Amino acid sequence: MARIRQALPAASEIESLIDDRGQLKVRVTPGARTDDVSLVEGQLAVKTRAKPQDGAANEAVMAVVAKALGLAPSKVELLRGQTSRQKVLRITR
């Protein structure tokens, strides 16, 4: 059975959550069935299939957020939350 690919939120909706310092708060669910980005209660929620081992989930989250914003993965950096589900990313343009 094929997985249904979910639509990403509009980049403008995600950009509205980025503060004036370029920081974006993200709630992460590692080890999910599919990669998904959604807006939940005014915060970006990212689900990733990557397991939280050796930073794999962090790398996957940054790649998914970059794709959702239409940016290169190098433009997304993890500032805080290395081992937490609550993460703060820096977005550079």
Coordinates of C-alpha atoms in Angstrom, one line a residue:
M1 CA 0.0 0.0 0.0
A2 CA 1.4 3.4 -1.0
R3 CA 1.8 6.1 1.6
I4 CA -0.2 9.3 1.0
R5 CA 2.1 12.3 0.8
Q6 CA 0.9 15.1 2.9
A7 CA 1.1 18.7 1.7
L8 CA 3.5 21.0 3.5
P9 CA 2.1 24.2 4.9
A10 CA 2.8 27.3 2.8
A11 CA 6.2 28.8 3.3
S12 CA 4.6 32.1 4.2
E13 CA 2.8 30.5 7.1
I14 CA 6.0 29.0 8.4
E15 CA 7.9 32.3 7.9
S16 CA 5.3 34.1 10.0
L17 CA 6.5 32.0 13.0
I18 CA 10.2 33.1 12.6
D19 CA 11.1 35.9 15.0
D20 CA 13.1 39.0 14.2
R21 CA 16.3 37.2 15.2
G22 CA 15.7 34.4 12.6
Q23 CA 14.7 31.8 15.3
L24 CA 11.9 29.3 14.8
K25 CA 10.5 27.1 17.5
V26 CA 9.8 23.5 16.5
R27 CA 8.1 20.6 18.2
V28 CA 9.6 17.3 17.0
T29 CA 8.3 13.8 16.9
P30 CA 11.1 11.4 16.0
G31 CA 10.4 7.8 14.8
A32 CA 7.1 8.6 13.2
R33 CA 5.6 6.7 10.3
T34 CA 6.1 9.5 7.8
D35 CA 7.9 12.8 7.5
D36 CA 5.4 15.6 8.0
V37 CA 5.3 19.3 8.8
S38 CA 2.2 21.0 10.2
L39 CA 1.1 24.0 12.2
V40 CA -0.3 23.1 15.6
E41 CA -1.4 25.8 18.1
G42 CA 0.8 28.5 16.5
Q43 CA 3.9 26.3 16.5
L44 CA 5.6 24.3 13.9
A45 CA 5.3 20.5 14.4
V46 CA 7.7 18.2 12.5
K47 CA 7.4 14.5 12.4
T48 CA 10.3 12.5 11.1
R49 CA 11.0 8.8 10.4
A50 CA 14.6 9.2 11.7
K51 CA 15.3 7.8 15.1
P52 CA 16.8 10.0 17.8
Q53 CA 20.2 8.4 17.6
D54 CA 23.5 10.1 16.8
G55 CA 21.7 13.3 15.7
A56 CA 19.9 11.6 12.8
A57 CA 16.5 13.1 13.8
N58 CA 18.0 16.6 14.2
E59 CA 19.5 16.4 10.7
A60 CA 16.2 15.1 9.3
V61 CA 14.2 17.9 11.0
M62 CA 16.5 20.6 9.6
A63 CA 16.3 19.1 6.1
V64 CA 12.5 18.9 6.3
V65 CA 12.1 22.5 7.5
A66 CA 14.5 23.7 4.8
K67 CA 12.5 21.9 2.2
A68 CA 9.2 23.4 3.5
L69 CA 10.7 26.9 3.3
G70 CA 12.3 26.3 -0.1
L71 CA 15.8 26.9 1.3
A72 CA 19.1 25.0 1.1
P73 CA 19.7 22.8 4.1
S74 CA 22.8 24.8 5.0
K75 CA 20.4 27.8 5.8
V76 CA 18.9 26.0 8.8
E77 CA 20.9 25.6 12.0
L78 CA 20.0 23.9 15.3
L79 CA 20.5 26.4 18.2
R80 CA 18.9 24.7 21.1
G81 CA 17.3 21.4 21.9
Q82 CA 19.9 18.9 20.8
T83 CA 18.2 16.1 23.0
S84 CA 14.8 17.7 23.5
R85 CA 11.6 17.5 21.5
Q86 CA 11.4 21.3 21.7
K87 CA 14.0 22.8 19.4
V88 CA 15.0 26.2 18.3
L89 CA 16.3 26.6 14.8
R90 CA 18.0 29.6 13.2
I91 CA 16.9 30.3 9.7
T92 CA 19.2 32.4 7.5
R93 CA 18.2 33.8 4.1

